[in-house]
mmCIF file of C-alpha atoms in Angstrom:
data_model
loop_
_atom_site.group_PDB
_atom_site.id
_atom_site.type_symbol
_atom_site.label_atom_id
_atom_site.label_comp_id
_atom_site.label_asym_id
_atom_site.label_seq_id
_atom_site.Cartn_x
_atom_site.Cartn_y
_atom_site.Cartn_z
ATOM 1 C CA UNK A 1 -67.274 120.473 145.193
ATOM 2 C CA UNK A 2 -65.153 119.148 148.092
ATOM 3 C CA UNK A 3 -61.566 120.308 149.224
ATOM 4 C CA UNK A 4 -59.263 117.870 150.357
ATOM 5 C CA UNK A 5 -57.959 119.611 153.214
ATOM 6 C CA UNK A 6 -54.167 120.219 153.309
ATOM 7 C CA UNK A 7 -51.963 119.703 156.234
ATOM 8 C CA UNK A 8 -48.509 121.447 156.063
ATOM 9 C CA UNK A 9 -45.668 120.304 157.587
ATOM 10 C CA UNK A 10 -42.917 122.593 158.758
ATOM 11 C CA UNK A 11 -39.943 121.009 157.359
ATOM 12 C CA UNK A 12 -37.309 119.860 159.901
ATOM 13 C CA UNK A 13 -34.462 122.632 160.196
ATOM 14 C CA UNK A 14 -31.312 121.294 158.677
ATOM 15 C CA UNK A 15 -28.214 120.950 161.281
ATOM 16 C CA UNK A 16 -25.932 123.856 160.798
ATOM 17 C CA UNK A 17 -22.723 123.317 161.753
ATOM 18 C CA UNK A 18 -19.177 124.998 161.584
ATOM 19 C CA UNK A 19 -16.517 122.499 160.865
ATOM 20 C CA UNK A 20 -13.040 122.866 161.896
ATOM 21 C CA UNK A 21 -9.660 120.850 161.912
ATOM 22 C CA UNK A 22 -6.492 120.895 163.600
ATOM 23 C CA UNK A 23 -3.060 120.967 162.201
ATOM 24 C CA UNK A 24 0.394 120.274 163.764
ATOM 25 C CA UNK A 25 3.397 120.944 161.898
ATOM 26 C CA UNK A 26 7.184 119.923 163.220
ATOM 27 C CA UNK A 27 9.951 121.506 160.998
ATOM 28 C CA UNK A 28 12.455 118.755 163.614
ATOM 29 C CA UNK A 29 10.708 115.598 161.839
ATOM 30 C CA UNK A 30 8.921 117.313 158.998
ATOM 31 C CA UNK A 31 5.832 117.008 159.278
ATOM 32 C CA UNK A 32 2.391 117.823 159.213
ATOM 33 C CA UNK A 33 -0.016 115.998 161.280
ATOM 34 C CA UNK A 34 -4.042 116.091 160.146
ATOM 35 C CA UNK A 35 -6.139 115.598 163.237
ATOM 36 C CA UNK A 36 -10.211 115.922 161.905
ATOM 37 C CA UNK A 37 -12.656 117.055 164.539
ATOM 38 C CA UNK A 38 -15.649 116.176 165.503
ATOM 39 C CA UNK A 39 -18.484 117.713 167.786
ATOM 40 C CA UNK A 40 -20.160 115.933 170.652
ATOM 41 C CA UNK A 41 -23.589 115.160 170.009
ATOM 42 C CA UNK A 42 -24.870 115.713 173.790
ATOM 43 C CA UNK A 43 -21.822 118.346 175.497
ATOM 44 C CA UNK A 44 -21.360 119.955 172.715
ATOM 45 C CA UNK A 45 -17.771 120.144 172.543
ATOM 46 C CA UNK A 46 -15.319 119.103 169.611
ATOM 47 C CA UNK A 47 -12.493 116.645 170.054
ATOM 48 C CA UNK A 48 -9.522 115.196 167.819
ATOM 49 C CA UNK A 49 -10.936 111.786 165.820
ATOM 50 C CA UNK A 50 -9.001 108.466 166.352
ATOM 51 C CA UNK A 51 -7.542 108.600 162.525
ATOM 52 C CA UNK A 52 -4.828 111.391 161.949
ATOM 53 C CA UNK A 53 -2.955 111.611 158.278
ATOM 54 C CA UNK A 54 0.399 112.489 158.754
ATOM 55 C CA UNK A 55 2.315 114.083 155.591
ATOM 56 C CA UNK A 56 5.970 115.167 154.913
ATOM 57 C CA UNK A 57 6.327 118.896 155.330
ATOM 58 C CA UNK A 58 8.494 119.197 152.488
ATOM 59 C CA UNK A 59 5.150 117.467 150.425
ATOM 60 C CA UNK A 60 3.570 120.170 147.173
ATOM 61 C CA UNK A 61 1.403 122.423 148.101
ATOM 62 C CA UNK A 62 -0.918 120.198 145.680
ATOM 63 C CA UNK A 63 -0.760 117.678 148.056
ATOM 64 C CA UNK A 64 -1.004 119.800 151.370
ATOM 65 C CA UNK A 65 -4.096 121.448 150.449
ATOM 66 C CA UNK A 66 -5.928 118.631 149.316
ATOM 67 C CA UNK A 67 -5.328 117.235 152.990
ATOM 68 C CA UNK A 68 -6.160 119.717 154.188
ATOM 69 C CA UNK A 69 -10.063 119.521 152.630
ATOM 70 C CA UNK A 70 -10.112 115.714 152.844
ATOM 71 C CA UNK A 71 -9.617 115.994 156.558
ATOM 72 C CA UNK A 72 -11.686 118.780 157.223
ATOM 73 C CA UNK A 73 -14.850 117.400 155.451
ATOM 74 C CA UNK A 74 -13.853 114.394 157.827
ATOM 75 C CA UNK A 75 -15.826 116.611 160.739
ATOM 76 C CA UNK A 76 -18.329 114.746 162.067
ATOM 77 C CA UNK A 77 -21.087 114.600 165.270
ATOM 78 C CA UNK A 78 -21.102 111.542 167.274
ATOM 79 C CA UNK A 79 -20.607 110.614 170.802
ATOM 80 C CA UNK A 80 -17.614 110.780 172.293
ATOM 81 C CA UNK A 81 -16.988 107.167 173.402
ATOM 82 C CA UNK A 82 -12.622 107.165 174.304
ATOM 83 C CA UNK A 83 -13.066 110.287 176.605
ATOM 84 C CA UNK A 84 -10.226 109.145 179.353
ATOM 85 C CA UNK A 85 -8.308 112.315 180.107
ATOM 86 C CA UNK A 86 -5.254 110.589 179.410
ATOM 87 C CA UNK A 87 -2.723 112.637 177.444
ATOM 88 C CA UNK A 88 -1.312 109.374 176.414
ATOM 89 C CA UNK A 89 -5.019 109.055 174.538
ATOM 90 C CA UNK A 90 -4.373 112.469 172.677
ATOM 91 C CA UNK A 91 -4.970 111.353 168.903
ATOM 92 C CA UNK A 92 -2.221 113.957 167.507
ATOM 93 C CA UNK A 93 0.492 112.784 170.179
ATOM 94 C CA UNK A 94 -0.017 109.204 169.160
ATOM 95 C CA UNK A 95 0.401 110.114 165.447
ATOM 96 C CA UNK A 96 3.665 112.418 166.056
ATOM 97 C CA UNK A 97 7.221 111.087 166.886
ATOM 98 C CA UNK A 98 6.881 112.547 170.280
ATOM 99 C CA UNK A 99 6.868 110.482 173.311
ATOM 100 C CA UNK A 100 5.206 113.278 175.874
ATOM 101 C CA UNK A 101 3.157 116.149 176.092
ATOM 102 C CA UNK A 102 5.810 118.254 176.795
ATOM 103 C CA UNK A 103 8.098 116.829 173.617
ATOM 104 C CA UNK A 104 5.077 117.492 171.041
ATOM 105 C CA UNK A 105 4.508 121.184 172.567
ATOM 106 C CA UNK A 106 7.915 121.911 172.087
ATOM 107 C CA UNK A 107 8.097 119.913 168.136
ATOM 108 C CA UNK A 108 5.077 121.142 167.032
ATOM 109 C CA UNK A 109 3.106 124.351 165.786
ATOM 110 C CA UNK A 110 -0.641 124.064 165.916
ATOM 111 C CA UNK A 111 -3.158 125.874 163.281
ATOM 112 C CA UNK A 112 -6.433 125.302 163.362
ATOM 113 C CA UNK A 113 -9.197 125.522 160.143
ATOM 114 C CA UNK A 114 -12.300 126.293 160.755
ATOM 115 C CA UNK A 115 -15.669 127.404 158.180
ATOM 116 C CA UNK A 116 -16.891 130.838 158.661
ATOM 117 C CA UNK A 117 -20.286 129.849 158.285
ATOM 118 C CA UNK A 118 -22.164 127.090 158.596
ATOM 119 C CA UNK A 119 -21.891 127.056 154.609
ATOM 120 C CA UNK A 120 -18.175 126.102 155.500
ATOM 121 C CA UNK A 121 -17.866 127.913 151.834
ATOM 122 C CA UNK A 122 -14.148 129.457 153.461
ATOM 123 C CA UNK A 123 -11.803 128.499 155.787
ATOM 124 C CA UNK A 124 -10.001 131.059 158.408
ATOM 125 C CA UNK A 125 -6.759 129.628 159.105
ATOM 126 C CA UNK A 126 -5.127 130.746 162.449
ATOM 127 C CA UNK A 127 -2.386 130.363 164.364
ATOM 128 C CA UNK A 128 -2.846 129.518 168.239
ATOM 129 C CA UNK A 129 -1.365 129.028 171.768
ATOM 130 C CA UNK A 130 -0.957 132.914 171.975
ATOM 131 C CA UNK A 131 3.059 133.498 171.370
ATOM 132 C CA UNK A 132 4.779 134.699 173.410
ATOM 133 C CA UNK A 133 4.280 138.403 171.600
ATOM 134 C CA UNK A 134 0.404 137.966 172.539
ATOM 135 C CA UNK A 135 -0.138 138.041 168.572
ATOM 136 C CA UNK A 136 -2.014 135.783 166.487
ATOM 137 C CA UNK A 137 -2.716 135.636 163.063
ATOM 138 C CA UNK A 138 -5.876 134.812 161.284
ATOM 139 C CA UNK A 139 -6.193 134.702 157.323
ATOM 140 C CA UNK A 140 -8.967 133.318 155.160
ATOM 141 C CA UNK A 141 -9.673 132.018 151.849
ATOM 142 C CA UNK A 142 -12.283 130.195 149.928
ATOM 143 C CA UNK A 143 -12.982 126.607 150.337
ATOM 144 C CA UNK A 144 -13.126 126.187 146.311
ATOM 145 C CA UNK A 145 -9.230 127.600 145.956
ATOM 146 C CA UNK A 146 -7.486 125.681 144.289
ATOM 147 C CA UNK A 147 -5.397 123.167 146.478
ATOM 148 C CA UNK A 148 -2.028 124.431 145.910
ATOM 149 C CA UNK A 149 -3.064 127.967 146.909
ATOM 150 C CA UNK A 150 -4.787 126.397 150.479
ATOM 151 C CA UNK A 151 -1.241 124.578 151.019
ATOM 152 C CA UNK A 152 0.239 127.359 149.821
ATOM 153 C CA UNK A 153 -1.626 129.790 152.711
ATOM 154 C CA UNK A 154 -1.299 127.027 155.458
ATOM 155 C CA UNK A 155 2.786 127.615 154.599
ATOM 156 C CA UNK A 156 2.697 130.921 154.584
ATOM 157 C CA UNK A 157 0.853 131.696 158.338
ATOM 158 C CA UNK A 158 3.041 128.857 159.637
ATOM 159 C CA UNK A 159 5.536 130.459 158.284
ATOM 160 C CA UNK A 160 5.085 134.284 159.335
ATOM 161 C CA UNK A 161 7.563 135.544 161.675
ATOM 162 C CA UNK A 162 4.633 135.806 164.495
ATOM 163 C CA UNK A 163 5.255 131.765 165.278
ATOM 164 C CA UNK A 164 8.140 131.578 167.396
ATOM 165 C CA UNK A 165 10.356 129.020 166.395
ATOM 166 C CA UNK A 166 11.484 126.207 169.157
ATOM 167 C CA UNK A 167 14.944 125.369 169.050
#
């Protein structure tokens, strides 16, 4: 009796990656600006996509926290092809109402989502830009809440008395 003999094949590891997502939110023009990420195949670095959703602040939570996961599962690798280092470029900028740099730093409060694991199975929502009291916050919750608690949470940490308010 003959054996066929039986070659194995290591099966390719599967990417892992962490997704994340930036959010900008202006109480002046009430708003919320999406801005997906995505990760630079080569570099290694993540940048703001070309396509931001923009939604009324005063939208449901429903509605916030379901953009919230659409955009975020938006995260993507590819080459970064519009690198420029113009401000002017900045995908969130061009989405706001905000003529400068300067304008949208002052308008807007940025969060950022991000997966804890490369399961992405829950998001930690944080505040950045260190205030001025040199605290941030960071809260978490599961990616398969329901979408008026996410919107609900994304309210809440924006608004904790930690983010200064710019008058």
């Amino acid at each position: 009796m003959k054996f066929k003999s039986l070659i194995f094949k290591v099966p390719e590891p599967k990417l892992k990656i962490i997704k994340s997502l930036s959010i900008y939110i202006s109480e002046k023009h009430s708003e919320i600006i999406l801005a997906p990420l995505s990760k630079e195949i080569k570099a290694g670095y993540t940048f703001e996509q070309e396509n931001c959703e923009v939604i009324n602040l005063n939208s449901s939570l429903e509605i916030i926290g379901e953009s919230v996961k659409r955009n975020f599962n938006k995260f993507d690798i590819k080459e970064n092809k519009t690198v420029t280092g113009k401000i002017s470029d900045w995908p969130a900028l061009k989405a706001s109402k905000e003529k400068t740099k300067v304008g949208f730093e002052k308008n807007y409060i940025p969060l950022r989502v991000s997966g804890i694991t490369e399961y992405n199975s829950s998001f930690e929502i944080e505040t950045i830009l260190n205030y001025p009291i040199k605290i941030e916050l960071t809260t978490t919750i599961s990616a398969h809440c329901e979408n008026s608690e996410l919107g609900q949470r994304i309210l809440k940490i924006y608004n904790s008395d930690i983010c200064e308010r710019k008058k």
